[in-house]
Amino acid sequence: GVSGLPYSIPSELSGGTNLGFMFLPNYRAWVVVASAIVCFGTWFAIEKTRLGAYLRAATENPVLVGAFGINVPRMITLTYGFGVALAALAGVLAAPIYSVNPNMGADLIIVVFAVVVIGGMGSILGAILTGFGLGVVEGLTRVFYPEGSSVAIFVIMALVLLVKPAGLFGRTV
């Protein structure tokens, strides 16, 4: 159905920690750490390995990369598969926080678009750093001015695009 189903938090990660200024649930802290590890692992694989170099080259000139004996269609297919696996992992990590329903990621699409634009198209590290930074900004805005929390990200995006149209970590071609 479309109403959504609850998914319980694993008992090992229940409870929370009082940080003095906020109460942080253990599961959410675990999700932040796991997400950081996966994000930086993905960045490392794409930016610092031979496979990542082949992939980046194949997005620029697939015919030339294929001439070196690399099966570009298979590599692109496996890359899409890895992207799907990352999306599935995100859904599994989000399931105990949000209810499981067919539209559980729909509200994040616009925010993810803003993160990629602010970080710079093609910059994985820029998207990671911008995502974490905007998460903090949105959280603080939600504490001090809840009505403006959904607008804050887009105000930042507009300001960044006015100052640096390629994004914070983007490269101008």
mmCIF file with all atom_site columns, C-alpha atoms in Angstrom:
data_model
loop_
_atom_site.group_PDB
_atom_site.id
_atom_site.type_symbol
_atom_site.label_atom_id
_atom_site.label_alt_id
_atom_site.label_comp_id
_atom_site.label_asym_id
_atom_site.label_entity_id
_atom_site.label_seq_id
_atom_site.pdbx_PDB_ins_code
_atom_site.Cartn_x
_atom_site.Cartn_y
_atom_site.Cartn_z
_atom_site.occupancy
_atom_site.B_iso_or_equiv
_atom_site.pdbx_formal_charge
_atom_site.auth_seq_id
_atom_site.auth_comp_id
_atom_site.auth_asym_id
_atom_site.auth_atom_id
_atom_site.pdbx_PDB_model_num
ATOM 1   C CA . GLY A 1 1   ? 0.000  0.000  0.000   1.00 0.00 ? 1   GLY A CA 1
ATOM 2   C CA . VAL A 1 2   ? 0.910  3.641  -0.031  1.00 0.00 ? 2   VAL A CA 1
ATOM 3   C CA . SER A 1 3   ? 0.487  4.316  3.696   1.00 0.00 ? 3   SER A CA 1
ATOM 4   C CA . GLY A 1 4   ? 3.935  3.027  4.650   1.00 0.00 ? 4   GLY A CA 1
ATOM 5   C CA . LEU A 1 5   ? 5.127  0.441  7.108   1.00 0.00 ? 5   LEU A CA 1
ATOM 6   C CA . PRO A 1 6   ? 7.260  1.050  10.195  1.00 0.00 ? 6   PRO A CA 1
ATOM 7   C CA . TYR A 1 7   ? 10.657 -0.596 10.401  1.00 0.00 ? 7   TYR A CA 1
ATOM 8   C CA . SER A 1 8   ? 12.106 -0.953 13.869  1.00 0.00 ? 8   SER A CA 1
ATOM 9   C CA . ILE A 1 9   ? 15.570 0.177  14.927  1.00 0.00 ? 9   ILE A CA 1
ATOM 10  C CA . PRO A 1 10  ? 17.935 -2.716 15.686  1.00 0.00 ? 10  PRO A CA 1
ATOM 11  C CA . SER A 1 11  ? 18.010 -3.357 19.428  1.00 0.00 ? 11  SER A CA 1
ATOM 12  C CA . GLU A 1 12  ? 21.818 -2.999 19.519  1.00 0.00 ? 12  GLU A CA 1
ATOM 13  C CA . LEU A 1 13  ? 21.503 0.598  18.312  1.00 0.00 ? 13  LEU A CA 1
ATOM 14  C CA . SER A 1 14  ? 18.530 1.725  20.400  1.00 0.00 ? 14  SER A CA 1
ATOM 15  C CA . GLY A 1 15  ? 18.871 4.505  22.935  1.00 0.00 ? 15  GLY A CA 1
ATOM 16  C CA . GLY A 1 16  ? 20.838 7.671  22.591  1.00 0.00 ? 16  GLY A CA 1
ATOM 17  C CA . THR A 1 17  ? 23.503 9.973  23.910  1.00 0.00 ? 17  THR A CA 1
ATOM 18  C CA . ASN A 1 18  ? 23.051 13.355 25.530  1.00 0.00 ? 18  ASN A CA 1
ATOM 19  C CA . LEU A 1 19  ? 25.598 15.712 23.968  1.00 0.00 ? 19  LEU A CA 1
ATOM 20  C CA . GLY A 1 20  ? 24.670 18.596 26.244  1.00 0.00 ? 20  GLY A CA 1
ATOM 21  C CA . PHE A 1 21  ? 23.093 20.716 23.551  1.00 0.00 ? 21  PHE A CA 1
ATOM 22  C CA . MET A 1 22  ? 21.079 17.901 21.944  1.00 0.00 ? 22  MET A CA 1
ATOM 23  C CA . PHE A 1 23  ? 20.040 14.275 22.313  1.00 0.00 ? 23  PHE A CA 1
ATOM 24  C CA . LEU A 1 24  ? 21.563 12.127 19.547  1.00 0.00 ? 24  LEU A CA 1
ATOM 25  C CA . PRO A 1 25  ? 19.939 8.726  18.948  1.00 0.00 ? 25  PRO A CA 1
ATOM 26  C CA . ASN A 1 26  ? 22.549 5.959  18.628  1.00 0.00 ? 26  ASN A CA 1
ATOM 27  C CA . TYR A 1 27  ? 21.059 4.717  15.357  1.00 0.00 ? 27  TYR A CA 1
ATOM 28  C CA . ARG A 1 28  ? 21.342 8.134  13.721  1.00 0.00 ? 28  ARG A CA 1
ATOM 29  C CA . ALA A 1 29  ? 24.958 8.469  14.868  1.00 0.00 ? 29  ALA A CA 1
ATOM 30  C CA . TRP A 1 30  ? 25.645 5.038  13.373  1.00 0.00 ? 30  TRP A CA 1
ATOM 31  C CA . VAL A 1 31  ? 23.994 6.100  10.105  1.00 0.00 ? 31  VAL A CA 1
ATOM 32  C CA . VAL A 1 32  ? 26.161 9.238  9.939   1.00 0.00 ? 32  VAL A CA 1
ATOM 33  C CA . VAL A 1 33  ? 29.356 7.233  10.492  1.00 0.00 ? 33  VAL A CA 1
ATOM 34  C CA . ALA A 1 34  ? 28.353 4.502  8.017   1.00 0.00 ? 34  ALA A CA 1
ATOM 35  C CA . SER A 1 35  ? 27.374 7.125  5.425   1.00 0.00 ? 35  SER A CA 1
ATOM 36  C CA . ALA A 1 36  ? 30.674 8.956  5.822   1.00 0.00 ? 36  ALA A CA 1
ATOM 37  C CA . ILE A 1 37  ? 32.623 5.713  5.353   1.00 0.00 ? 37  ILE A CA 1
ATOM 38  C CA . VAL A 1 38  ? 30.629 4.770  2.228   1.00 0.00 ? 38  VAL A CA 1
ATOM 39  C CA . CYS A 1 39  ? 30.879 8.291  0.764   1.00 0.00 ? 39  CYS A CA 1
ATOM 40  C CA . PHE A 1 40  ? 34.615 8.581  1.213   1.00 0.00 ? 40  PHE A CA 1
ATOM 41  C CA . GLY A 1 41  ? 35.116 4.992  0.015   1.00 0.00 ? 41  GLY A CA 1
ATOM 42  C CA . THR A 1 42  ? 33.202 5.785  -3.161  1.00 0.00 ? 42  THR A CA 1
ATOM 43  C CA . TRP A 1 43  ? 35.192 8.974  -3.645  1.00 0.00 ? 43  TRP A CA 1
ATOM 44  C CA . PHE A 1 44  ? 38.447 7.081  -3.163  1.00 0.00 ? 44  PHE A CA 1
ATOM 45  C CA . ALA A 1 45  ? 37.418 4.367  -5.641  1.00 0.00 ? 45  ALA A CA 1
ATOM 46  C CA . ILE A 1 46  ? 36.513 6.873  -8.327  1.00 0.00 ? 46  ILE A CA 1
ATOM 47  C CA . GLU A 1 47  ? 39.272 9.424  -7.808  1.00 0.00 ? 47  GLU A CA 1
ATOM 48  C CA . LYS A 1 48  ? 42.295 7.375  -6.683  1.00 0.00 ? 48  LYS A CA 1
ATOM 49  C CA . THR A 1 49  ? 42.128 3.938  -8.343  1.00 0.00 ? 49  THR A CA 1
ATOM 50  C CA . ARG A 1 50  ? 42.857 2.684  -11.847 1.00 0.00 ? 50  ARG A CA 1
ATOM 51  C CA . LEU A 1 51  ? 39.232 1.557  -12.227 1.00 0.00 ? 51  LEU A CA 1
ATOM 52  C CA . GLY A 1 52  ? 38.102 5.085  -11.344 1.00 0.00 ? 52  GLY A CA 1
ATOM 53  C CA . ALA A 1 53  ? 40.488 6.529  -13.928 1.00 0.00 ? 53  ALA A CA 1
ATOM 54  C CA . TYR A 1 54  ? 39.068 4.169  -16.570 1.00 0.00 ? 54  TYR A CA 1
ATOM 55  C CA . LEU A 1 55  ? 35.538 5.177  -15.598 1.00 0.00 ? 55  LEU A CA 1
ATOM 56  C CA . ARG A 1 56  ? 36.270 8.893  -15.736 1.00 0.00 ? 56  ARG A CA 1
ATOM 57  C CA . ALA A 1 57  ? 38.012 8.476  -19.076 1.00 0.00 ? 57  ALA A CA 1
ATOM 58  C CA . ALA A 1 58  ? 35.112 6.415  -20.440 1.00 0.00 ? 58  ALA A CA 1
ATOM 59  C CA . THR A 1 59  ? 32.659 9.195  -19.621 1.00 0.00 ? 59  THR A CA 1
ATOM 60  C CA . GLU A 1 60  ? 34.778 11.626 -21.647 1.00 0.00 ? 60  GLU A CA 1
ATOM 61  C CA . ASN A 1 61  ? 35.716 9.438  -24.625 1.00 0.00 ? 61  ASN A CA 1
ATOM 62  C CA . PRO A 1 62  ? 34.315 5.888  -24.583 1.00 0.00 ? 62  PRO A CA 1
ATOM 63  C CA . VAL A 1 63  ? 35.616 5.014  -28.055 1.00 0.00 ? 63  VAL A CA 1
ATOM 64  C CA . LEU A 1 64  ? 39.224 5.771  -27.111 1.00 0.00 ? 64  LEU A CA 1
ATOM 65  C CA . VAL A 1 65  ? 38.956 3.836  -23.833 1.00 0.00 ? 65  VAL A CA 1
ATOM 66  C CA . GLY A 1 66  ? 37.433 0.900  -25.729 1.00 0.00 ? 66  GLY A CA 1
ATOM 67  C CA . ALA A 1 67  ? 40.386 1.001  -28.121 1.00 0.00 ? 67  ALA A CA 1
ATOM 68  C CA . PHE A 1 68  ? 42.637 0.185  -25.158 1.00 0.00 ? 68  PHE A CA 1
ATOM 69  C CA . GLY A 1 69  ? 40.770 -3.097 -24.676 1.00 0.00 ? 69  GLY A CA 1
ATOM 70  C CA . ILE A 1 70  ? 38.443 -2.033 -21.867 1.00 0.00 ? 70  ILE A CA 1
ATOM 71  C CA . ASN A 1 71  ? 34.860 -3.254 -22.141 1.00 0.00 ? 71  ASN A CA 1
ATOM 72  C CA . VAL A 1 72  ? 33.175 0.145  -21.699 1.00 0.00 ? 72  VAL A CA 1
ATOM 73  C CA . PRO A 1 73  ? 29.525 -1.050 -21.852 1.00 0.00 ? 73  PRO A CA 1
ATOM 74  C CA . ARG A 1 74  ? 30.193 -3.607 -19.099 1.00 0.00 ? 74  ARG A CA 1
ATOM 75  C CA . MET A 1 75  ? 32.000 -1.002 -16.987 1.00 0.00 ? 75  MET A CA 1
ATOM 76  C CA . ILE A 1 76  ? 29.136 1.495  -17.376 1.00 0.00 ? 76  ILE A CA 1
ATOM 77  C CA . THR A 1 77  ? 26.581 -1.234 -16.549 1.00 0.00 ? 77  THR A CA 1
ATOM 78  C CA . LEU A 1 78  ? 28.492 -2.210 -13.409 1.00 0.00 ? 78  LEU A CA 1
ATOM 79  C CA . THR A 1 79  ? 28.738 1.461  -12.430 1.00 0.00 ? 79  THR A CA 1
ATOM 80  C CA . TYR A 1 80  ? 24.972 1.860  -12.719 1.00 0.00 ? 80  TYR A CA 1
ATOM 81  C CA . GLY A 1 81  ? 24.612 -1.317 -10.668 1.00 0.00 ? 81  GLY A CA 1
ATOM 82  C CA . PHE A 1 82  ? 26.879 0.147  -7.995  1.00 0.00 ? 82  PHE A CA 1
ATOM 83  C CA . GLY A 1 83  ? 24.760 3.318  -8.002  1.00 0.00 ? 83  GLY A CA 1
ATOM 84  C CA . VAL A 1 84  ? 21.627 1.239  -7.511  1.00 0.00 ? 84  VAL A CA 1
ATOM 85  C CA . ALA A 1 85  ? 23.344 -0.608 -4.656  1.00 0.00 ? 85  ALA A CA 1
ATOM 86  C CA . LEU A 1 86  ? 24.192 2.734  -3.022  1.00 0.00 ? 86  LEU A CA 1
ATOM 87  C CA . ALA A 1 87  ? 20.562 3.849  -3.367  1.00 0.00 ? 87  ALA A CA 1
ATOM 88  C CA . ALA A 1 88  ? 19.400 0.555  -1.839  1.00 0.00 ? 88  ALA A CA 1
ATOM 89  C CA . LEU A 1 89  ? 21.820 1.002  1.047   1.00 0.00 ? 89  LEU A CA 1
ATOM 90  C CA . ALA A 1 90  ? 20.468 4.505  1.619   1.00 0.00 ? 90  ALA A CA 1
ATOM 91  C CA . GLY A 1 91  ? 16.938 3.120  1.675   1.00 0.00 ? 91  GLY A CA 1
ATOM 92  C CA . VAL A 1 92  ? 17.875 0.430  4.179   1.00 0.00 ? 92  VAL A CA 1
ATOM 93  C CA . LEU A 1 93  ? 19.647 2.950  6.420   1.00 0.00 ? 93  LEU A CA 1
ATOM 94  C CA . ALA A 1 94  ? 16.678 5.347  6.220   1.00 0.00 ? 94  ALA A CA 1
ATOM 95  C CA . ALA A 1 95  ? 14.007 2.693  6.823   1.00 0.00 ? 95  ALA A CA 1
ATOM 96  C CA . PRO A 1 96  ? 14.081 2.855  10.655  1.00 0.00 ? 96  PRO A CA 1
ATOM 97  C CA . ILE A 1 97  ? 14.059 6.675  10.593  1.00 0.00 ? 97  ILE A CA 1
ATOM 98  C CA . TYR A 1 98  ? 11.265 7.108  8.044   1.00 0.00 ? 98  TYR A CA 1
ATOM 99  C CA . SER A 1 99  ? 8.462  4.685  7.360   1.00 0.00 ? 99  SER A CA 1
ATOM 100 C CA . VAL A 1 100 ? 8.984  2.418  4.360   1.00 0.00 ? 100 VAL A CA 1
ATOM 101 C CA . ASN A 1 101 ? 6.768  3.484  1.465   1.00 0.00 ? 101 ASN A CA 1
ATOM 102 C CA . PRO A 1 102 ? 7.065  3.793  -2.314  1.00 0.00 ? 102 PRO A CA 1
ATOM 103 C CA . ASN A 1 103 ? 7.780  7.543  -2.116  1.00 0.00 ? 103 ASN A CA 1
ATOM 104 C CA . MET A 1 104 ? 10.276 7.539  0.752   1.00 0.00 ? 104 MET A CA 1
ATOM 105 C CA . GLY A 1 105 ? 13.015 9.265  -1.276  1.00 0.00 ? 105 GLY A CA 1
ATOM 106 C CA . ALA A 1 106 ? 10.873 11.630 -3.316  1.00 0.00 ? 106 ALA A CA 1
ATOM 107 C CA . ASP A 1 107 ? 11.192 14.559 -0.911  1.00 0.00 ? 107 ASP A CA 1
ATOM 108 C CA . LEU A 1 108 ? 14.998 14.354 -1.048  1.00 0.00 ? 108 LEU A CA 1
ATOM 109 C CA . ILE A 1 109 ? 15.410 14.624 -4.824  1.00 0.00 ? 109 ILE A CA 1
ATOM 110 C CA . ILE A 1 110 ? 15.296 18.439 -4.927  1.00 0.00 ? 110 ILE A CA 1
ATOM 111 C CA . VAL A 1 111 ? 17.694 18.726 -1.985  1.00 0.00 ? 111 VAL A CA 1
ATOM 112 C CA . VAL A 1 112 ? 20.113 16.275 -3.621  1.00 0.00 ? 112 VAL A CA 1
ATOM 113 C CA . PHE A 1 113 ? 19.949 18.348 -6.811  1.00 0.00 ? 113 PHE A CA 1
ATOM 114 C CA . ALA A 1 114 ? 20.877 21.459 -4.803  1.00 0.00 ? 114 ALA A CA 1
ATOM 115 C CA . VAL A 1 115 ? 23.759 19.599 -3.130  1.00 0.00 ? 115 VAL A CA 1
ATOM 116 C CA . VAL A 1 116 ? 25.195 18.515 -6.484  1.00 0.00 ? 116 VAL A CA 1
ATOM 117 C CA . VAL A 1 117 ? 24.824 22.000 -7.975  1.00 0.00 ? 117 VAL A CA 1
ATOM 118 C CA . ILE A 1 118 ? 26.414 23.738 -4.983  1.00 0.00 ? 118 ILE A CA 1
ATOM 119 C CA . GLY A 1 119 ? 29.218 21.171 -4.735  1.00 0.00 ? 119 GLY A CA 1
ATOM 120 C CA . GLY A 1 120 ? 29.951 21.391 -8.447  1.00 0.00 ? 120 GLY A CA 1
ATOM 121 C CA . MET A 1 121 ? 28.928 19.069 -11.247 1.00 0.00 ? 121 MET A CA 1
ATOM 122 C CA . GLY A 1 122 ? 31.336 16.152 -11.488 1.00 0.00 ? 122 GLY A CA 1
ATOM 123 C CA . SER A 1 123 ? 32.946 16.721 -8.095  1.00 0.00 ? 123 SER A CA 1
ATOM 124 C CA . ILE A 1 124 ? 32.256 13.786 -5.801  1.00 0.00 ? 124 ILE A CA 1
ATOM 125 C CA . LEU A 1 125 ? 34.197 15.261 -2.898  1.00 0.00 ? 125 LEU A CA 1
ATOM 126 C CA . GLY A 1 126 ? 32.339 18.536 -3.430  1.00 0.00 ? 126 GLY A CA 1
ATOM 127 C CA . ALA A 1 127 ? 28.994 16.757 -3.234  1.00 0.00 ? 127 ALA A CA 1
ATOM 128 C CA . ILE A 1 128 ? 30.034 14.914 -0.057  1.00 0.00 ? 128 ILE A CA 1
ATOM 129 C CA . LEU A 1 129 ? 31.301 18.011 1.732   1.00 0.00 ? 129 LEU A CA 1
ATOM 130 C CA . THR A 1 130 ? 28.374 20.111 0.549   1.00 0.00 ? 130 THR A CA 1
ATOM 131 C CA . GLY A 1 131 ? 25.891 17.433 1.635   1.00 0.00 ? 131 GLY A CA 1
ATOM 132 C CA . PHE A 1 132 ? 27.259 17.309 5.155   1.00 0.00 ? 132 PHE A CA 1
ATOM 133 C CA . GLY A 1 133 ? 27.559 21.100 5.331   1.00 0.00 ? 133 GLY A CA 1
ATOM 134 C CA . LEU A 1 134 ? 24.031 21.707 4.107   1.00 0.00 ? 134 LEU A CA 1
ATOM 135 C CA . GLY A 1 135 ? 22.739 19.089 6.522   1.00 0.00 ? 135 GLY A CA 1
ATOM 136 C CA . VAL A 1 136 ? 24.229 21.086 9.385   1.00 0.00 ? 136 VAL A CA 1
ATOM 137 C CA . VAL A 1 137 ? 22.875 24.356 7.974   1.00 0.00 ? 137 VAL A CA 1
ATOM 138 C CA . GLU A 1 138 ? 19.388 22.906 7.538   1.00 0.00 ? 138 GLU A CA 1
ATOM 139 C CA . GLY A 1 139 ? 19.454 21.423 11.037  1.00 0.00 ? 139 GLY A CA 1
ATOM 140 C CA . LEU A 1 140 ? 20.527 24.699 12.630  1.00 0.00 ? 140 LEU A CA 1
ATOM 141 C CA . THR A 1 141 ? 17.976 26.620 10.581  1.00 0.00 ? 141 THR A CA 1
ATOM 142 C CA . ARG A 1 142 ? 15.294 24.177 11.712  1.00 0.00 ? 142 ARG A CA 1
ATOM 143 C CA . VAL A 1 143 ? 16.228 24.873 15.349  1.00 0.00 ? 143 VAL A CA 1
ATOM 144 C CA . PHE A 1 144 ? 16.306 28.680 15.134  1.00 0.00 ? 144 PHE A CA 1
ATOM 145 C CA . TYR A 1 145 ? 13.853 29.432 12.299  1.00 0.00 ? 145 TYR A CA 1
ATOM 146 C CA . PRO A 1 146 ? 11.806 26.312 11.391  1.00 0.00 ? 146 PRO A CA 1
ATOM 147 C CA . GLU A 1 147 ? 9.744  28.065 8.721   1.00 0.00 ? 147 GLU A CA 1
ATOM 148 C CA . GLY A 1 148 ? 12.854 28.906 6.705   1.00 0.00 ? 148 GLY A CA 1
ATOM 149 C CA . SER A 1 149 ? 14.615 25.557 6.924   1.00 0.00 ? 149 SER A CA 1
ATOM 150 C CA . SER A 1 150 ? 13.450 24.329 3.535   1.00 0.00 ? 150 SER A CA 1
ATOM 151 C CA . VAL A 1 151 ? 14.311 27.634 1.869   1.00 0.00 ? 151 VAL A CA 1
ATOM 152 C CA . ALA A 1 152 ? 17.800 28.015 3.378   1.00 0.00 ? 152 ALA A CA 1
ATOM 153 C CA . ILE A 1 153 ? 19.372 25.462 1.039   1.00 0.00 ? 153 ILE A CA 1
ATOM 154 C CA . PHE A 1 154 ? 18.025 27.181 -2.052  1.00 0.00 ? 154 PHE A CA 1
ATOM 155 C CA . VAL A 1 155 ? 19.120 30.622 -0.838  1.00 0.00 ? 155 VAL A CA 1
ATOM 156 C CA . ILE A 1 156 ? 22.626 29.202 -0.407  1.00 0.00 ? 156 ILE A CA 1
ATOM 157 C CA . MET A 1 157 ? 22.409 27.630 -3.858  1.00 0.00 ? 157 MET A CA 1
ATOM 158 C CA . ALA A 1 158 ? 21.408 30.947 -5.427  1.00 0.00 ? 158 ALA A CA 1
ATOM 159 C CA . LEU A 1 159 ? 24.248 32.781 -3.660  1.00 0.00 ? 159 LEU A CA 1
ATOM 160 C CA . VAL A 1 160 ? 26.831 30.194 -4.679  1.00 0.00 ? 160 VAL A CA 1
ATOM 161 C CA . LEU A 1 161 ? 25.663 30.256 -8.297  1.00 0.00 ? 161 LEU A CA 1
ATOM 162 C CA . LEU A 1 162 ? 25.870 34.055 -8.343  1.00 0.00 ? 162 LEU A CA 1
ATOM 163 C CA . VAL A 1 163 ? 29.446 34.028 -7.049  1.00 0.00 ? 163 VAL A CA 1
ATOM 164 C CA . LYS A 1 164 ? 30.756 30.813 -8.608  1.00 0.00 ? 164 LYS A CA 1
ATOM 165 C CA . PRO A 1 165 ? 28.520 29.410 -11.386 1.00 0.00 ? 165 PRO A CA 1
ATOM 166 C CA . ALA A 1 166 ? 30.419 26.096 -11.590 1.00 0.00 ? 166 ALA A CA 1
ATOM 167 C CA . GLY A 1 167 ? 29.763 25.375 -7.903  1.00 0.00 ? 167 GLY A CA 1
ATOM 168 C CA . LEU A 1 168 ? 32.145 25.425 -4.963  1.00 0.00 ? 168 LEU A CA 1
ATOM 169 C CA . PHE A 1 169 ? 34.306 22.516 -6.180  1.00 0.00 ? 169 PHE A CA 1
ATOM 170 C CA . GLY A 1 170 ? 33.347 22.522 -9.855  1.00 0.00 ? 170 GLY A CA 1
ATOM 171 C CA . ARG A 1 171 ? 35.723 23.038 -12.704 1.00 0.00 ? 171 ARG A CA 1
ATOM 172 C CA . THR A 1 172 ? 35.032 25.494 -15.489 1.00 0.00 ? 172 THR A CA 1
ATOM 173 C CA . VAL A 1 173 ? 35.469 23.959 -18.907 1.00 0.00 ? 173 VAL A CA 1
#
